[in-house]
Amino acid sequence: MQQVSGFINGTLDYDKLEGQTGPCVYPAGHLYVYTFLHWLSGGGSLIRNAQFVFLGLYITTLVLIFNIYRLSSQIPPYALFFMCIMSYRVHSIYLLRLFNDPVAMLFLYASVNALLYNRFTVGSILFSLGVSVKMNILLFLPGFLIVLVWHKGILETIGHLCECFIVQLAVGTPFLFHNAWAYVSSAFNFGRQFMYIWTVNWRFLPESVFLDRRFHMILLILHLCMLFVFFWKFIRSRGGMKNYFCIFDPERDSKLDPAAVLYPMFVCNFVGIVISRSLHYQFYVWYFHTIPYLLWCVRRFSTPVK
């Protein structure tokens, strides 16, 4: 809220938007969302009002997820029931902590819904809005590109990426005009160093290893290799390079295959989670609701094992 207070007071220089947790490291969409929450909660004194907003956000997210799984026709209903009741941490992240991760994921799941209904422009805009709140949505980007190229061809994919870029320009315009470099380098800082005290996935490593740039490079190489293997297998499953890469709209079957959207996006995101430089507790919502789909994609496991 301190960073938001600076924005409300007219500060548009990202170098000067700071609080007790440090400088603002999220894109402008984050500031807009929390400016609304700042107003709704009376500057943070009425937190319950903001919690009601996140309650609505949580329910809306579940509706979007249920619709995704309904369209996929792959997940049994009881799996969704267990998904809703099993994680108290997810409930806490949404209703108590008020992190921006659920907001970003709401846009992501809305984007996936749009793609499943063959609304690629809407899906691209929603995807970019998710990125404007938090960069973790970029973990879905390789899968998003796979989906676009497969369904729309290379030229239309470029067009949809331009739509994403325009959204980022529109959202960040006030800050880009004031200090473009400060905004881009802060909001989209891919080299930011995470603090060892907050990491969950690499807690077993010594701090010196966790902070070592060579360790980060190894993770990046592993990430790219795993994405390449998945990309290669996906292309082979779709008839090879010649059938996959089309300059113009390939005009696939009029009825969109949900698996050709969900599988690439959810797998690419999960790969990014596994190889992530650092995971914090709130990052759980990045992938928790995709786990049922990923499990039921593995046919070699029996239902009790899943």
Tab-separated table of C-alpha atoms in Angstrom:
chain	number	residue	atom	x	y	z
A	1	MET	CA	0.000	0.000	0.000
A	2	GLN	CA	2.936	2.347	0.563
A	3	GLN	CA	3.957	2.064	-3.076
A	4	VAL	CA	0.342	2.677	-4.078
A	5	SER	CA	0.244	5.755	-1.846
A	6	GLY	CA	3.174	7.170	-3.775
A	7	PHE	CA	1.343	6.562	-7.047
A	8	ILE	CA	-1.825	8.187	-5.690
A	9	ASN	CA	0.223	11.202	-4.622
A	10	GLY	CA	1.399	11.659	-8.200
A	11	THR	CA	4.710	9.793	-8.303
A	12	LEU	CA	5.145	8.279	-11.765
A	13	ASP	CA	8.858	7.549	-11.550
A	14	TYR	CA	9.341	3.864	-10.721
A	15	ASP	CA	12.697	4.680	-9.159
A	16	LYS	CA	10.826	6.631	-6.474
A	17	LEU	CA	7.945	4.222	-5.824
A	18	GLU	CA	9.163	2.492	-2.687
A	19	GLY	CA	7.836	1.083	0.560
A	20	GLN	CA	8.992	-1.009	3.499
A	21	THR	CA	9.290	-4.024	1.189
A	22	GLY	CA	11.498	-2.084	-1.220
A	23	PRO	CA	10.891	-0.603	-4.678
A	24	CYS	CA	7.896	-1.478	-6.823
A	25	VAL	CA	8.852	-4.487	-8.951
A	26	TYR	CA	5.471	-5.144	-10.574
A	27	PRO	CA	4.029	-3.706	-13.802
A	28	ALA	CA	1.519	-0.876	-13.768
A	29	GLY	CA	-1.543	-3.133	-13.677
A	30	HIS	CA	-0.569	-4.057	-10.133
A	31	LEU	CA	-0.673	-0.401	-9.098
A	32	TYR	CA	-4.085	0.140	-10.692
A	33	VAL	CA	-5.588	-2.883	-8.936
A	34	TYR	CA	-4.204	-1.959	-5.544
A	35	THR	CA	-5.128	1.688	-5.987
A	36	PHE	CA	-8.726	0.502	-6.185
A	37	LEU	CA	-8.217	-1.660	-3.096
A	38	HIS	CA	-6.554	1.278	-1.329
A	39	TRP	CA	-9.643	3.385	-1.972
A	40	LEU	CA	-12.046	0.589	-1.048
A	41	SER	CA	-10.282	-0.216	2.215
A	42	GLY	CA	-9.847	3.385	3.317
A	43	GLY	CA	-6.106	3.344	2.864
A	44	GLY	CA	-5.762	-0.109	4.391
A	45	SER	CA	-7.742	0.514	7.570
A	46	LEU	CA	-10.747	-1.545	6.396
A	47	ILE	CA	-9.044	-4.719	5.227
A	48	ARG	CA	-12.281	-6.707	5.331
A	49	ASN	CA	-13.592	-4.725	2.351
A	50	ALA	CA	-10.588	-5.821	0.321
A	51	GLN	CA	-11.058	-9.389	1.536
A	52	PHE	CA	-14.595	-9.387	0.178
A	53	VAL	CA	-13.181	-8.350	-3.196
A	54	PHE	CA	-10.743	-11.253	-3.077
A	55	LEU	CA	-13.569	-13.575	-2.068
A	56	GLY	CA	-15.386	-12.594	-5.250
A	57	LEU	CA	-12.146	-12.954	-7.174
A	58	TYR	CA	-11.648	-16.456	-5.744
A	59	ILE	CA	-15.160	-17.566	-6.673
A	60	THR	CA	-14.816	-16.094	-10.163
A	61	THR	CA	-11.500	-17.895	-10.624
A	62	LEU	CA	-13.080	-21.201	-9.599
A	63	VAL	CA	-15.939	-20.664	-12.047
A	64	LEU	CA	-13.429	-20.071	-14.842
A	65	ILE	CA	-11.440	-23.155	-13.851
A	66	PHE	CA	-14.548	-25.327	-13.649
A	67	ASN	CA	-15.553	-24.180	-17.125
A	68	ILE	CA	-12.081	-25.003	-18.453
A	69	TYR	CA	-12.353	-28.521	-17.087
A	70	ARG	CA	-15.931	-28.861	-18.307
A	71	LEU	CA	-14.812	-28.019	-21.826
A	72	SER	CA	-11.847	-30.377	-21.578
A	73	SER	CA	-14.151	-33.339	-20.769
A	74	GLN	CA	-11.165	-35.031	-19.183
A	75	ILE	CA	-11.402	-34.379	-15.455
A	76	PRO	CA	-13.934	-36.296	-13.316
A	77	PRO	CA	-16.137	-34.047	-11.154
A	78	TYR	CA	-14.882	-35.494	-7.880
A	79	ALA	CA	-11.361	-34.274	-8.712
A	80	LEU	CA	-12.675	-30.713	-8.746
A	81	PHE	CA	-14.299	-31.265	-5.365
A	82	PHE	CA	-11.005	-32.351	-3.836
A	83	MET	CA	-9.232	-29.465	-5.551
A	84	CYS	CA	-11.525	-27.036	-3.732
A	85	ILE	CA	-11.192	-28.474	-0.240
A	86	MET	CA	-7.630	-29.788	-0.065
A	87	SER	CA	-5.518	-26.645	0.198
A	88	TYR	CA	-5.965	-24.307	3.126
A	89	ARG	CA	-2.924	-22.432	1.865
A	90	VAL	CA	-4.737	-21.470	-1.339
A	91	HIS	CA	-7.673	-20.202	0.715
A	92	SER	CA	-5.237	-18.201	2.819
A	93	ILE	CA	-3.486	-16.703	-0.207
A	94	TYR	CA	-6.784	-15.529	-1.653
A	95	LEU	CA	-8.686	-14.405	1.425
A	96	LEU	CA	-6.079	-13.418	4.010
A	97	ARG	CA	-2.836	-12.428	2.313
A	98	LEU	CA	-4.309	-10.389	-0.570
A	99	PHE	CA	-1.335	-11.005	-2.860
A	100	ASN	CA	-1.423	-9.917	-6.490
A	101	ASP	CA	-0.840	-13.485	-7.714
A	102	PRO	CA	-4.574	-14.378	-7.652
A	103	VAL	CA	-5.386	-11.257	-9.678
A	104	ALA	CA	-2.866	-12.192	-12.355
A	105	MET	CA	-4.137	-15.781	-12.435
A	106	LEU	CA	-7.724	-14.584	-12.838
A	107	PHE	CA	-6.737	-12.874	-16.089
A	108	LEU	CA	-4.822	-15.981	-17.152
A	109	TYR	CA	-7.746	-18.346	-16.647
A	110	ALA	CA	-10.058	-15.859	-18.355
A	111	SER	CA	-7.615	-15.841	-21.271
A	112	VAL	CA	-7.617	-19.645	-21.434
A	113	ASN	CA	-11.418	-19.626	-21.482
A	114	ALA	CA	-11.385	-17.177	-24.380
A	115	LEU	CA	-8.935	-19.364	-26.303
A	116	LEU	CA	-11.128	-22.415	-25.753
A	117	TYR	CA	-14.018	-20.491	-27.310
A	118	ASN	CA	-11.779	-19.570	-30.267
A	119	ARG	CA	-11.619	-15.898	-29.232
A	120	PHE	CA	-7.916	-15.395	-29.758
A	121	THR	CA	-7.929	-11.596	-29.743
A	122	VAL	CA	-9.781	-11.502	-26.435
A	123	GLY	CA	-7.497	-14.218	-25.110
A	124	SER	CA	-4.396	-12.258	-26.122
A	125	ILE	CA	-5.652	-9.081	-24.451
A	126	LEU	CA	-6.520	-10.908	-21.231
A	127	PHE	CA	-3.171	-12.691	-21.270
A	128	SER	CA	-1.366	-9.365	-21.549
A	129	LEU	CA	-3.487	-7.871	-18.763
A	130	GLY	CA	-2.347	-10.733	-16.557
A	131	VAL	CA	1.269	-9.918	-17.392
A	132	SER	CA	0.558	-6.280	-16.518
A	133	VAL	CA	-0.224	-7.374	-12.955
A	134	LYS	CA	2.626	-9.831	-12.443
A	135	MET	CA	5.289	-11.322	-14.687
A	136	ASN	CA	4.699	-14.906	-13.584
A	137	ILE	CA	2.133	-15.160	-16.392
A	138	LEU	CA	5.106	-15.217	-18.776
A	139	LEU	CA	5.716	-18.805	-17.652
A	140	PHE	CA	2.672	-19.633	-19.778
A	141	LEU	CA	4.089	-17.710	-22.759
A	142	PRO	CA	5.868	-20.633	-24.504
A	143	GLY	CA	2.645	-22.638	-24.380
A	144	PHE	CA	0.657	-19.595	-25.477
A	145	LEU	CA	2.918	-19.226	-28.525
A	146	ILE	CA	2.569	-22.930	-29.334
A	147	VAL	CA	-1.209	-22.560	-29.223
A	148	LEU	CA	-1.215	-19.444	-31.409
A	149	VAL	CA	1.060	-20.881	-34.093
A	150	TRP	CA	-0.838	-24.174	-34.219
A	151	HIS	CA	-4.272	-22.599	-34.529
A	152	LYS	CA	-3.576	-19.316	-36.330
A	153	GLY	CA	-0.322	-19.608	-38.239
A	154	ILE	CA	2.751	-17.422	-38.017
A	155	LEU	CA	1.329	-14.170	-39.416
A	156	GLU	CA	-1.712	-14.090	-37.154
A	157	THR	CA	0.476	-15.071	-34.219
A	158	ILE	CA	2.564	-11.957	-34.843
A	159	GLY	CA	-0.653	-9.946	-34.936
A	160	HIS	CA	-1.825	-11.322	-31.596
A	161	LEU	CA	1.584	-10.623	-30.062
A	162	CYS	CA	1.223	-7.038	-31.275
A	163	GLU	CA	-2.105	-6.896	-29.440
A	164	CYS	CA	-0.323	-8.008	-26.276
A	165	PHE	CA	2.342	-5.360	-26.800
A	166	ILE	CA	-0.245	-2.619	-27.329
A	167	VAL	CA	-1.932	-3.565	-24.051
A	168	GLN	CA	1.397	-3.259	-22.242
A	169	LEU	CA	1.988	0.150	-23.794
A	170	ALA	CA	-1.497	1.330	-22.837
A	171	VAL	CA	-1.202	0.114	-19.251
A	172	GLY	CA	2.272	1.539	-18.741
A	173	THR	CA	1.826	4.807	-20.664
A	174	PRO	CA	1.899	7.210	-17.657
A	175	PHE	CA	5.125	5.668	-16.393
A	176	LEU	CA	6.713	5.230	-19.812
A	177	PHE	CA	6.300	8.927	-20.583
A	178	HIS	CA	7.754	9.926	-17.234
A	179	ASN	CA	10.724	7.551	-16.957
A	180	ALA	CA	10.552	4.696	-19.438
A	181	TRP	CA	13.800	3.025	-18.427
A	182	ALA	CA	12.919	3.003	-14.727
A	183	TYR	CA	9.547	1.425	-15.504
A	184	VAL	CA	10.839	-1.277	-17.846
A	185	SER	CA	13.884	-2.146	-15.741
A	186	SER	CA	11.843	-2.371	-12.531
A	187	ALA	CA	8.577	-3.899	-13.715
A	188	PHE	CA	10.215	-6.375	-16.109
A	189	ASN	CA	13.471	-7.143	-14.360
A	190	PHE	CA	14.349	-10.709	-15.356
A	191	GLY	CA	17.630	-10.610	-13.467
A	192	ARG	CA	16.215	-9.623	-10.091
A	193	GLN	CA	17.905	-11.352	-7.172
A	194	PHE	CA	15.532	-13.198	-4.853
A	195	MET	CA	16.146	-13.284	-1.115
A	196	TYR	CA	17.220	-16.612	0.336
A	197	ILE	CA	15.093	-16.086	3.437
A	198	TRP	CA	11.880	-16.359	1.398
A	199	THR	CA	12.694	-19.249	-0.910
A	200	VAL	CA	10.814	-22.520	-0.494
A	201	ASN	CA	11.988	-24.786	-3.301
A	202	TRP	CA	15.752	-24.285	-2.829
A	203	ARG	CA	15.835	-24.033	0.957
A	204	PHE	CA	17.982	-27.191	1.155
A	205	LEU	CA	20.827	-25.449	-0.698
A	206	PRO	CA	23.428	-23.246	0.998
A	207	GLU	CA	22.741	-19.542	0.569
A	208	SER	CA	25.978	-19.078	-1.379
A	209	VAL	CA	24.798	-21.578	-4.005
A	210	PHE	CA	21.315	-20.071	-4.151
A	211	LEU	CA	22.750	-16.617	-4.876
A	212	ASP	CA	25.359	-17.842	-7.353
A	213	ARG	CA	24.765	-16.615	-10.917
A	214	ARG	CA	26.157	-19.876	-12.284
A	215	PHE	CA	23.368	-21.738	-10.511
A	216	HIS	CA	20.854	-19.391	-12.134
A	217	MET	CA	22.396	-20.055	-15.546
A	218	ILE	CA	22.155	-23.822	-15.037
A	219	LEU	CA	18.468	-23.476	-14.189
A	220	LEU	CA	17.896	-21.336	-17.277
A	221	ILE	CA	19.589	-23.898	-19.520
A	222	LEU	CA	17.556	-26.723	-17.969
A	223	HIS	CA	14.394	-24.694	-18.455
A	224	LEU	CA	15.118	-24.089	-22.132
A	225	CYS	CA	16.071	-27.732	-22.705
A	226	MET	CA	12.870	-29.026	-21.122
A	227	LEU	CA	10.781	-26.592	-23.152
A	228	PHE	CA	12.567	-27.667	-26.325
A	229	VAL	CA	11.898	-31.352	-25.607
A	230	PHE	CA	8.233	-30.645	-24.966
A	231	PHE	CA	7.980	-28.449	-28.064
A	232	TRP	CA	9.563	-31.154	-30.208
A	233	LYS	CA	7.236	-33.851	-28.889
A	234	PHE	CA	4.199	-31.624	-29.367
A	235	ILE	CA	5.161	-30.917	-32.984
A	236	ARG	CA	5.650	-34.625	-33.663
A	237	SER	CA	2.239	-35.392	-32.167
A	238	ARG	CA	0.706	-32.849	-34.560
A	239	GLY	CA	2.188	-34.260	-37.746
A	240	GLY	CA	5.677	-32.804	-37.808
A	241	MET	CA	7.250	-29.446	-38.600
A	242	LYS	CA	5.671	-29.069	-42.024
A	243	ASN	CA	2.168	-29.555	-40.674
A	244	TYR	CA	2.736	-27.404	-37.595
A	245	PHE	CA	4.328	-24.288	-39.079
A	246	CYS	CA	2.014	-22.453	-41.456
A	247	ILE	CA	2.477	-18.870	-42.619
A	248	PHE	CA	-1.231	-18.185	-42.886
A	249	ASP	CA	-4.214	-19.436	-40.903
A	250	PRO	CA	-3.962	-23.229	-41.223
A	251	GLU	CA	-7.768	-23.553	-40.953
A	252	ARG	CA	-7.772	-26.518	-38.630
A	253	ASP	CA	-10.995	-28.255	-37.723
A	254	SER	CA	-13.715	-25.747	-36.878
A	255	LYS	CA	-14.186	-27.371	-33.469
A	256	LEU	CA	-11.191	-26.429	-31.359
A	257	ASP	CA	-9.517	-29.261	-29.464
A	258	PRO	CA	-9.244	-28.205	-25.782
A	259	ALA	CA	-6.172	-30.399	-25.305
A	260	ALA	CA	-4.324	-28.380	-27.960
A	261	VAL	CA	-4.765	-25.313	-25.730
A	262	LEU	CA	-4.620	-26.627	-22.177
A	263	TYR	CA	-1.823	-29.141	-22.471
A	264	PRO	CA	0.847	-26.787	-23.914
A	265	MET	CA	0.014	-23.899	-21.602
A	266	PHE	CA	-0.268	-25.900	-18.387
A	267	VAL	CA	2.806	-28.033	-19.072
A	268	CYS	CA	5.009	-25.063	-19.989
A	269	ASN	CA	3.948	-23.260	-16.840
A	270	PHE	CA	4.662	-26.321	-14.698
A	271	VAL	CA	8.095	-26.719	-16.285
A	272	GLY	CA	8.819	-23.120	-15.328
A	273	ILE	CA	7.662	-23.788	-11.775
A	274	VAL	CA	9.906	-26.833	-11.412
A	275	ILE	CA	12.983	-24.958	-12.667
A	276	SER	CA	12.148	-21.640	-11.004
A	277	ARG	CA	15.006	-19.746	-9.362
A	278	SER	CA	12.850	-19.280	-6.282
A	279	LEU	CA	9.338	-20.131	-5.166
A	280	HIS	CA	7.505	-18.364	-2.374
A	281	TYR	CA	4.396	-19.650	-0.630
A	282	GLN	CA	2.017	-17.417	-2.585
A	283	PHE	CA	3.357	-18.825	-5.859
A	284	TYR	CA	1.348	-21.958	-5.099
A	285	VAL	CA	-1.632	-20.467	-6.940
A	286	TRP	CA	0.437	-20.297	-10.140
A	287	TYR	CA	-0.057	-24.004	-10.715
A	288	PHE	CA	-2.305	-25.533	-8.031
A	289	HIS	CA	-5.491	-25.453	-10.108
A	290	THR	CA	-3.737	-26.971	-13.134
A	291	ILE	CA	-2.597	-30.084	-11.254
A	292	PRO	CA	-5.795	-32.131	-11.859
A	293	TYR	CA	-5.477	-31.660	-15.611
A	294	LEU	CA	-1.792	-32.557	-15.616
A	295	LEU	CA	-2.461	-35.677	-13.547
A	296	TRP	CA	-5.258	-36.901	-15.791
A	297	CYS	CA	-3.051	-36.377	-18.832
A	298	VAL	CA	-0.777	-39.139	-17.507
A	299	ARG	CA	-2.688	-42.226	-18.589
A	300	ARG	CA	-0.195	-44.700	-17.180
A	301	PHE	CA	-1.242	-43.833	-13.612
A	302	SER	CA	-4.335	-45.422	-12.137
A	303	THR	CA	-7.040	-43.212	-10.640
A	304	PRO	CA	-6.095	-43.988	-7.000
A	305	VAL	CA	-2.493	-42.975	-7.726
A	306	LYS	CA	-3.646	-39.697	-9.264
